[in-house]
Coordinates of C-alpha atoms in Angstrom, one line a residue:
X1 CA 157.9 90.7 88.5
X2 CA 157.8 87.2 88.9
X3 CA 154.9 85.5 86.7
X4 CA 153.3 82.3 86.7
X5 CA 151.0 81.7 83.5
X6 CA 148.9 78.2 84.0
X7 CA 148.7 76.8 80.1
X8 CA 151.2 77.0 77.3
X9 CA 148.7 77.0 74.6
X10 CA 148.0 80.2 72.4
X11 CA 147.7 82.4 75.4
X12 CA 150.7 81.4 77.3
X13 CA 153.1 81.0 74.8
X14 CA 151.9 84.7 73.5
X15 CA 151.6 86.4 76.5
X16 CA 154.5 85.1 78.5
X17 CA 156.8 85.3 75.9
X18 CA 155.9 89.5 75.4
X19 CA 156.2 89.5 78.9
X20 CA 159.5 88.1 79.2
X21 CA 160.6 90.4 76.6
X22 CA 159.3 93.6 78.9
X23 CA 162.0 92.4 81.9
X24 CA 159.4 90.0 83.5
X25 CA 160.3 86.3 85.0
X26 CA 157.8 84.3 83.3
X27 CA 157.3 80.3 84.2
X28 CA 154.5 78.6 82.0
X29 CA 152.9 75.4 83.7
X30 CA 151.3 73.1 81.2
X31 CA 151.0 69.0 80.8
X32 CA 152.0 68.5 77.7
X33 CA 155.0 67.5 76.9
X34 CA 155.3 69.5 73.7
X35 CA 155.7 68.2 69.9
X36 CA 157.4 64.2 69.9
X37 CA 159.0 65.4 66.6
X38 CA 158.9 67.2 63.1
X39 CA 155.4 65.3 62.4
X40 CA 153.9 64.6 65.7
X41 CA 151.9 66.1 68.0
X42 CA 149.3 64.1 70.2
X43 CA 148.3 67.9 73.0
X44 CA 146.1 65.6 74.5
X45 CA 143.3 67.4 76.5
X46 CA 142.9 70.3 73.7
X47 CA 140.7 68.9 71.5
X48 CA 140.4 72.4 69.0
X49 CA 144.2 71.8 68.5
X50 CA 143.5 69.1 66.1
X51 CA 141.1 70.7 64.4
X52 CA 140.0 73.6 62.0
X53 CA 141.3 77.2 62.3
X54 CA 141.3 80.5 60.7
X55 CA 143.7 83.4 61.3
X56 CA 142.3 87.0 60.7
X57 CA 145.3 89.4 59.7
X58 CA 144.5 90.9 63.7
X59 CA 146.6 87.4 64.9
X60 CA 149.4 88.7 62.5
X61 CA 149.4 92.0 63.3
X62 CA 149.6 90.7 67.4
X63 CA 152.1 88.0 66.6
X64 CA 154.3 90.8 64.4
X65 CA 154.4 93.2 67.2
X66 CA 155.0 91.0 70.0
X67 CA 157.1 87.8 69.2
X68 CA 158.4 88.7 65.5
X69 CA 160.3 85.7 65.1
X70 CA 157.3 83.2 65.7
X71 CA 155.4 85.4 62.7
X72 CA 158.9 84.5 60.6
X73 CA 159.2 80.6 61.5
X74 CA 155.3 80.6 60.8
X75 CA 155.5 81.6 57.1
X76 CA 158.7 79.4 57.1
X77 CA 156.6 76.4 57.9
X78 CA 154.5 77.2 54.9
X79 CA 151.8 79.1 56.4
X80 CA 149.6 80.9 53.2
X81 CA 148.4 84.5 53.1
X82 CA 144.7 84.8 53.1
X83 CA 144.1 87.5 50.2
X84 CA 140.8 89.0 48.6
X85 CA 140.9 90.8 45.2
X86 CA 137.7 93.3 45.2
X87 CA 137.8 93.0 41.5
X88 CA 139.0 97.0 42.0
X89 CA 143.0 96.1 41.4
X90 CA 143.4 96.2 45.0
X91 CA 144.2 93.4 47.5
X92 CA 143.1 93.0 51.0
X93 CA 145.4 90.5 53.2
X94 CA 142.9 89.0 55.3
X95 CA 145.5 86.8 57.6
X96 CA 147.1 83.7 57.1
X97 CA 146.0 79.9 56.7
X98 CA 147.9 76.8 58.2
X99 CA 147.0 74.4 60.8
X100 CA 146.6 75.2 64.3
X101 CA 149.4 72.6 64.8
X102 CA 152.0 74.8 63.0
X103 CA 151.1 78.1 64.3
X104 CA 151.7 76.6 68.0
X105 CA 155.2 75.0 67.1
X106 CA 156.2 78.3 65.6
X107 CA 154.8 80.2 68.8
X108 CA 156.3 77.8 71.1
X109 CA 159.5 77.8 69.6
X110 CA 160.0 81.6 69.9
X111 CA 159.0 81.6 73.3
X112 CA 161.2 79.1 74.7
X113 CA 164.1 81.0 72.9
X114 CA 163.1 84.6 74.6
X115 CA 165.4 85.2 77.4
X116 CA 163.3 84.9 80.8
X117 CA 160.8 82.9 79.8
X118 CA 160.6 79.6 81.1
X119 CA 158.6 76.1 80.1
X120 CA 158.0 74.1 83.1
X121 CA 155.9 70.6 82.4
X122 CA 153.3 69.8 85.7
X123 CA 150.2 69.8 86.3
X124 CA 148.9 73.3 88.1
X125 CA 146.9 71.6 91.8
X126 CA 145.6 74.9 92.6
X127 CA 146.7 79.1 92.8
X128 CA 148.2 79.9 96.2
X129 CA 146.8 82.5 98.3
X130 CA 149.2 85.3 100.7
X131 CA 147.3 88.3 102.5
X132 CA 144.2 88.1 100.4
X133 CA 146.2 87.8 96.7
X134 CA 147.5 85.7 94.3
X135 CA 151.0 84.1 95.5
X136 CA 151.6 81.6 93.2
X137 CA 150.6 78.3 92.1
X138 CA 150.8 74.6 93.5
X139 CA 152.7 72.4 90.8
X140 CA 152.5 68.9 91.6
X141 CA 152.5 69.2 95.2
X142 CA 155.3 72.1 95.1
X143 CA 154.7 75.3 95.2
X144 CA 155.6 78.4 92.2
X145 CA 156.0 81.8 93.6
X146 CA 154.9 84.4 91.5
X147 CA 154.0 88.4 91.7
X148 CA 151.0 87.8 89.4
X149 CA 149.1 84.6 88.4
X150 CA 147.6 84.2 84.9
X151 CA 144.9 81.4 83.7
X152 CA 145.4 80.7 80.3
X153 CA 144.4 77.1 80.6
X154 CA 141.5 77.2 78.3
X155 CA 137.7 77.1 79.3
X156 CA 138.3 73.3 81.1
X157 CA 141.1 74.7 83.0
X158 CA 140.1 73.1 86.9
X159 CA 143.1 74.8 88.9
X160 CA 140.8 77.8 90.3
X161 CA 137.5 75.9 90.6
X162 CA 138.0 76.0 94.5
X163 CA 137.7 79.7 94.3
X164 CA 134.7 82.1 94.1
X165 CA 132.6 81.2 91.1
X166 CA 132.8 84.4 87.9
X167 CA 129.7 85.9 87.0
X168 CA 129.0 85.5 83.1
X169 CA 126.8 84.7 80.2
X170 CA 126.1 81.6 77.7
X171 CA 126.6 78.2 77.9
X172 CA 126.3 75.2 74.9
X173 CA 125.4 77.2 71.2
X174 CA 123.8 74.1 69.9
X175 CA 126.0 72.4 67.7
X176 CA 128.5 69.6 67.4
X177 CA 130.5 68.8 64.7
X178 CA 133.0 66.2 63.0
X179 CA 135.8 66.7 60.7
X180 CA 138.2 65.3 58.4
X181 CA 141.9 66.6 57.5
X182 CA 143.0 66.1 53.8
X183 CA 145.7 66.5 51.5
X184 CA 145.6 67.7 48.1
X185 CA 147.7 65.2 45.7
X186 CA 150.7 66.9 43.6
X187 CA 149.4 69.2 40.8
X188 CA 145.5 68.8 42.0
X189 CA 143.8 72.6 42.4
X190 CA 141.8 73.4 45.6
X191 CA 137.9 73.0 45.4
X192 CA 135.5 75.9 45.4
X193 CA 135.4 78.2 48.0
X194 CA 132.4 80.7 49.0
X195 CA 134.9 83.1 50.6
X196 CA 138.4 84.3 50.8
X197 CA 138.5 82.3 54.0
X198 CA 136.3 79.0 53.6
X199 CA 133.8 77.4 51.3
X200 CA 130.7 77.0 53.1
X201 CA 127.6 75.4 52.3
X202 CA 123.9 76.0 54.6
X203 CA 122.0 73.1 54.1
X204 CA 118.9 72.2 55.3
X205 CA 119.6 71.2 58.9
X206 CA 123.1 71.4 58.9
X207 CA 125.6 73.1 57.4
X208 CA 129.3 71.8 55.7
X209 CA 132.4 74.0 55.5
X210 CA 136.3 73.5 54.2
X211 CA 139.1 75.6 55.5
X212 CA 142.4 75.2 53.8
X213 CA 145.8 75.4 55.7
X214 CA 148.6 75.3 54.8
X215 CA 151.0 73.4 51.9
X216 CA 147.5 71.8 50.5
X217 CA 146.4 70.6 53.4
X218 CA 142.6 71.5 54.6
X219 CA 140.2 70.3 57.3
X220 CA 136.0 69.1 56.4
X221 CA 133.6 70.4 58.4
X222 CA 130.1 68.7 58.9
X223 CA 128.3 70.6 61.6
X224 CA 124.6 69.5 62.9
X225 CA 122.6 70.1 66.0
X226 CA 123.9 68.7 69.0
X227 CA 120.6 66.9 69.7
X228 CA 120.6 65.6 66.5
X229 CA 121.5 61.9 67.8
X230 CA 121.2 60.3 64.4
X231 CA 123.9 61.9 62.9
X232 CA 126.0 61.1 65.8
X233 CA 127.2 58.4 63.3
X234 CA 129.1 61.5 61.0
X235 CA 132.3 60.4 63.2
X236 CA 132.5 56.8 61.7
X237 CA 134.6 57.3 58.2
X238 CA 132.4 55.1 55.7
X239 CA 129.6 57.5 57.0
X240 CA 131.6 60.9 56.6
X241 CA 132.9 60.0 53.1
X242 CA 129.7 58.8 52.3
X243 CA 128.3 62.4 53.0
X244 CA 130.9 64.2 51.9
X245 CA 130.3 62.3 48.4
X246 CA 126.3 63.3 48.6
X247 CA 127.0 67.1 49.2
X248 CA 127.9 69.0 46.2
X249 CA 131.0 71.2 46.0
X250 CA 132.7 68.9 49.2
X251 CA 132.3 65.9 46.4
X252 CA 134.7 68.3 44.5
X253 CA 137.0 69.3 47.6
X254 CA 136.8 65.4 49.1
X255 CA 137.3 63.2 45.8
X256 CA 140.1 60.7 45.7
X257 CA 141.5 61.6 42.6
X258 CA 142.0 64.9 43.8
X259 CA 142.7 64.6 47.5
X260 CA 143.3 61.8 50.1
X261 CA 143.2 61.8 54.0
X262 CA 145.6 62.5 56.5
X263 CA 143.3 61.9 59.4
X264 CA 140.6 59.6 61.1
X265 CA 137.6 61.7 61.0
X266 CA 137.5 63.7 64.2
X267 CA 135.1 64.7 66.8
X268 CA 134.4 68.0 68.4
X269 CA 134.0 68.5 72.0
X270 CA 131.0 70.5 73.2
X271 CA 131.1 73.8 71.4
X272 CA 130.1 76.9 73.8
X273 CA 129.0 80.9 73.2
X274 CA 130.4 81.8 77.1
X275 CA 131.7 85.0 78.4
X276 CA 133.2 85.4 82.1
X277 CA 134.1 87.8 83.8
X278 CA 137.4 88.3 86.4
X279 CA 134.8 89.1 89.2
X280 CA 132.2 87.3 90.9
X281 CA 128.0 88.2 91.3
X282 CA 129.1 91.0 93.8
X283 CA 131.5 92.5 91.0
X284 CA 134.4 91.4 93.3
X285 CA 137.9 90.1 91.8
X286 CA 138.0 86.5 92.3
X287 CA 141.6 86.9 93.6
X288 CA 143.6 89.8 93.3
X289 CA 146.8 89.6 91.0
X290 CA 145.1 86.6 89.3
X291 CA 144.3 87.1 85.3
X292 CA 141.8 85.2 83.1
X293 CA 143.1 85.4 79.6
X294 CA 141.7 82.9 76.4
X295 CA 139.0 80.7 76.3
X296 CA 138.2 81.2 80.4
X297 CA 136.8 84.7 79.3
X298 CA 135.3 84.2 76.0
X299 CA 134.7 81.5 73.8
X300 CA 132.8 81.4 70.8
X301 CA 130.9 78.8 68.2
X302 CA 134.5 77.9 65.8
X303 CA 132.4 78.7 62.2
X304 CA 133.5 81.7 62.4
X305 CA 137.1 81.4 63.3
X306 CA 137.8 84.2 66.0
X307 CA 138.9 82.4 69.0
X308 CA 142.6 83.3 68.2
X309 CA 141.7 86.6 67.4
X310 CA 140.0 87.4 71.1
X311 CA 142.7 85.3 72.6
X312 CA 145.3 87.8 71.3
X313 CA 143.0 90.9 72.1
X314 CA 142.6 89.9 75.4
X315 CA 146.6 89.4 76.3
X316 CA 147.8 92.8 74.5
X317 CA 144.9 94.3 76.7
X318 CA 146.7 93.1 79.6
X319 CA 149.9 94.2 78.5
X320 CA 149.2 97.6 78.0
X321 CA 147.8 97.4 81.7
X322 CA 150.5 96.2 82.7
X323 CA 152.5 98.5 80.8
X324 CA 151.2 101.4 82.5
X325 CA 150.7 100.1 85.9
X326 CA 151.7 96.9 87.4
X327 CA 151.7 98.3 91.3
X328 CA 148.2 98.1 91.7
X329 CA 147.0 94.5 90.5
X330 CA 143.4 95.2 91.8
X331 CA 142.8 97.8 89.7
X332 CA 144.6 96.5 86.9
X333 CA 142.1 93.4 87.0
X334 CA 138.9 95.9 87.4
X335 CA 140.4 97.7 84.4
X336 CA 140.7 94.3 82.4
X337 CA 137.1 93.3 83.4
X338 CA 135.5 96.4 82.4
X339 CA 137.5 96.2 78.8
X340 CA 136.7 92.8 78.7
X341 CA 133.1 93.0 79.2
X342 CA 133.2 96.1 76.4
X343 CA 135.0 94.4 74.0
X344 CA 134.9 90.7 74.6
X345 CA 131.3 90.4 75.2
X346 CA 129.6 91.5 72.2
X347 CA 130.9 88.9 70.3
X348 CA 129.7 86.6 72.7
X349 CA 126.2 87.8 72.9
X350 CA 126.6 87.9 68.8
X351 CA 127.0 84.5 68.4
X352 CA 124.4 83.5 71.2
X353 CA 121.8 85.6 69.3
X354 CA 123.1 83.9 65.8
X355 CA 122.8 80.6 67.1
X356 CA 119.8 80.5 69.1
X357 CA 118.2 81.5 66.1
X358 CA 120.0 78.9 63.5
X359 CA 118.6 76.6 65.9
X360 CA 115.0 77.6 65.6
X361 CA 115.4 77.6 61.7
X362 CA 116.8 74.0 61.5
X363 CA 113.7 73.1 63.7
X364 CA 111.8 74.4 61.1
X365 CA 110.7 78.1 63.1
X366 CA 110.5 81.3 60.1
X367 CA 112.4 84.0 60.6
X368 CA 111.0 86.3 63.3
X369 CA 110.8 89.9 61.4
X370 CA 109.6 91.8 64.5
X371 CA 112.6 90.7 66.4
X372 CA 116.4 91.9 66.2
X373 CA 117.6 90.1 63.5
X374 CA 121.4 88.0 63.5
X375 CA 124.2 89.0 62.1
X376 CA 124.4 86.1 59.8
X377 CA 120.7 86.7 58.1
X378 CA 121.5 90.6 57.5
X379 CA 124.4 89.4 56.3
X380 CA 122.6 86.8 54.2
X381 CA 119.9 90.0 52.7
X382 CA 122.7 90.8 51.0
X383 CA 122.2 89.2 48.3
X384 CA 118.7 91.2 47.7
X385 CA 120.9 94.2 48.8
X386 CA 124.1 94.2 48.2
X387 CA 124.6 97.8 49.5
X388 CA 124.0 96.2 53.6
X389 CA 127.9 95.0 52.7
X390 CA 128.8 98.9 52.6
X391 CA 128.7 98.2 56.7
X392 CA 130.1 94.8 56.8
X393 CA 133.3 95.6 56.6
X394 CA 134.2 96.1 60.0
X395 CA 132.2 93.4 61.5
X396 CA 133.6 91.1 59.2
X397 CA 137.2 92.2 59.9
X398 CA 136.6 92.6 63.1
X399 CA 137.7 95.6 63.1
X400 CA 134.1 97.1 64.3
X401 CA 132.1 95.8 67.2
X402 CA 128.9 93.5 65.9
X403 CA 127.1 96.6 66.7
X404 CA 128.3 98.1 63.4
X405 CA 126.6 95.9 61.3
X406 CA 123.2 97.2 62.7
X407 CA 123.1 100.7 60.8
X408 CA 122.2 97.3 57.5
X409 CA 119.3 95.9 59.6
X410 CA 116.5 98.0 58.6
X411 CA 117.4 97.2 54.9
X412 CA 117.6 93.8 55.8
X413 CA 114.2 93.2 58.0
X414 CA 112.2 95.4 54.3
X415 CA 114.1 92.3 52.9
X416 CA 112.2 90.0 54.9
X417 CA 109.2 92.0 55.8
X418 CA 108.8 91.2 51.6
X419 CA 108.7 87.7 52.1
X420 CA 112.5 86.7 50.9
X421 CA 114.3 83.8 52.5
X422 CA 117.4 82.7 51.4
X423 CA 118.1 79.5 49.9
X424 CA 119.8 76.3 50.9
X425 CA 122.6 74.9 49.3
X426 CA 122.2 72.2 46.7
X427 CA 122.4 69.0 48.6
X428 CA 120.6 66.3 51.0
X429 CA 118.4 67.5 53.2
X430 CA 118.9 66.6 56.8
X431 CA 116.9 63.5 56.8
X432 CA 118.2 62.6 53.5
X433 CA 121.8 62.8 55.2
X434 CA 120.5 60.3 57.9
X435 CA 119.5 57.8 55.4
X436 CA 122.8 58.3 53.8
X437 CA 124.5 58.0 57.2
X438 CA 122.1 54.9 58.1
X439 CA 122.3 53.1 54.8
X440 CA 126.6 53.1 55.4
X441 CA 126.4 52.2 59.1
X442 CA 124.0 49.0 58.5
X443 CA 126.1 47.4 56.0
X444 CA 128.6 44.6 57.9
X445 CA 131.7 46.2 58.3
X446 CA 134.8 43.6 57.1
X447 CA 136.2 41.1 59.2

């Protein structure tokens, strides 16, 4: 077949590149003009690329069986296996750390070298219609033929806005947040971390994290309500030092002696909980032979660093349905909606559910006993009961639907029921932050 993906970002490069290795005729429409050179970068328009990311061992596992040599010039670009040690002898490999940056170069790199797959810079107009079915798309006023049309162009994508508008769920979680990219100088150890993965601190109001990448390098979270307008200031750098220095164990990660910038300090875009679906109200296909892969379908608050990992679900999903039957694109799309919805969805609706509620708790609200209770606070009983982590596993992994993890929440609710809350990290309270934040911003700023 002849296939036109729109977006060359995780999704594109991925899926068009296993596609091209199946016999396909893959051409990739994106903007960007790709990486300058060894050390630059700019992917304007995808703000996420610049900042923080986590890869679960399921993005190595999809990467290994689909495009093996992007998983080999990965680790050659220094990227760090994520291990845990459960203090039993045995090790767990829980993925790999680097910078979103250097997993894409590596992933591009392998895809432009696979035989059939082709790169093509434009901006994507619109997807081109024949006999009630995807024909194509409209580059720059010209049109690319294709068999079968794929939208990987992330959840701001705007070439199939002019068609019928996709039933789904969610909309903003609640939060915004800044960060910071450092460097660890020669011979300095990493700070403190809370978990294989990250260090994270819960504070009360907002919440800091660090994830480490790759080669020393690791990216500062700061993460507050997106209402919250006085800490809108977080994005000025005297201000984001200044609370990094106030908030103990990112004092360690953040301190001169032991690490130094590589960034400005950066600011995320609008941060969603939204799943769609490939049909509109009516359960109809938007467009025949036209595939939502990525962000479009489901996109989730970053803490938790799973977008990759439902990225990659989503496009060997599609290739086993294409694998089996590419003749009959309508049902191939039902097929793909229905596993979305099963598989995709929950972890939508988990982090609506967590973040609804970690808004009400920075507000102030208790914790509502009497209703289902997030993952993250039976999760969080652990720590009264450890045993609830005998069915954490799989959520955690992701190996299990969210569903798993409630077999722990009747342990966890008698945790609550007995009047337990758990604790904030040591640090500023939210309105202690803002008179940090304040106190920086109203000194005069040199000449």
């Amino acid at each position: 077949m002849q296939i036109v993906i729109i977006g060359a970002g995780p999704a594109g490069l991925f899926l068009g590149s296993a596609l091209a290795r199946r016999g396909h005729h893959v051409t990739a429409v994106d903007r960007d003009p790709g990486p300058g050179d060894e050390t630059t970068w700019p992917r304007r328009g995808v703000m996420q690329f610049h900042h923080a990311h986590a890869f679960r061992q399921t993005v190595v596992d999809s990467i290994e069986r689909e495009v093996p040599e992007a998983l080999d010039l990965w680790t050659a670009a220094g990227a760090e296996a994520i291990e845990f040690d459960d203090y039993g002898g045995a090790v767990t490999r829980l993925g790999l750390r680097s910078r979103r940056e250097t997993f894409e170069r590596a992933l591009r790199t392998a895809a432009l070298a696979t035989p059939g797959f082709t790169l093509r810079r434009g901006h994507v107009e619109s997807v081109l219609e024949e006999d009630g079915r995807a024909a194509g798309v409209l580059v720059d006023g010209m049109p690319v033929t294709g068999d079968l049309v794929v939208d990987a162009s992330g959840r701001a994508g705007r070439a199939t806005r002019g068609l019928a508008a996709r039933a789904g769920i969610g909309g903003p979680c609640g939060q915004a947040y800044v960060d910071r990219v450092y460097r660890l100088r020669p011979g300095a150890e990493p700070g403190p971390m809370t978990n294989p993965i990250a260090w994270q601190a819960d504070l009360d109001g907002f919440m800091s994290l660090v994830f480490r990448h790759e080669r020393g390098l690791f990216s500062v979270l700061i993460v507050r309500p997106s209402d919250d307008t006085a800490l809108r200031a977080l994005r000025y750098e005297d201000a984001f030092e200044a609370a990094a220095r106030a908030i103990p164990g990112l004092d360690v990660w953040t301190d001169p002696v032991r690490a130094e910038p590589v960034t400005d300090v950066l600011s995320g875009g609008a941060l969603l909980n939204v799943f769609r679906h490939q049909t509109d109200e009516a359960g109809d296909l938007v467009l025949p032979g036209l595939f939502f892969v990525g962000d479009s379908v489901a996109t989730t608050t970053p803490v938790f660093g799973r977008g990759i990992t439902t990225t990659l679900w989503q496009c060997e999903a599609l290739l086993s349905l294409l694998d089996h039957d590419a003749d009959d694109l309508a049902a191939a799309g039902h097929a793909f909606d229905a596993w979305s919805a099963d598989t995709m969805r929950p972890w939508v609706e988990d982090h609506l559910h967590m973040d609804t509620a970690l808004a009400d708790r920075w507000g102030g609200a208790d914790i509502d006993v009497a209703a289902p209770l997030p993952s993250d606070l039976i999760l969080r009983a652990a720590e009264v009961r450890p045993e609830i982590m005998q069915h954490a596993g799989g959520y955690l992994s992701m190996a299990a639907l969210p569903a798993s993890l409630r077999a722990a929440e009747p342990v966890a609710r008698e945790v609550y029921a007995g009047g337990w809350r758990p604790s904030y990290a040591p640090g500023p309270t939210r309105d202690e932050l803002v008179e940090i934040v304040n106190e920086v911003v109203a000194q005069p700023q040199p000449a």
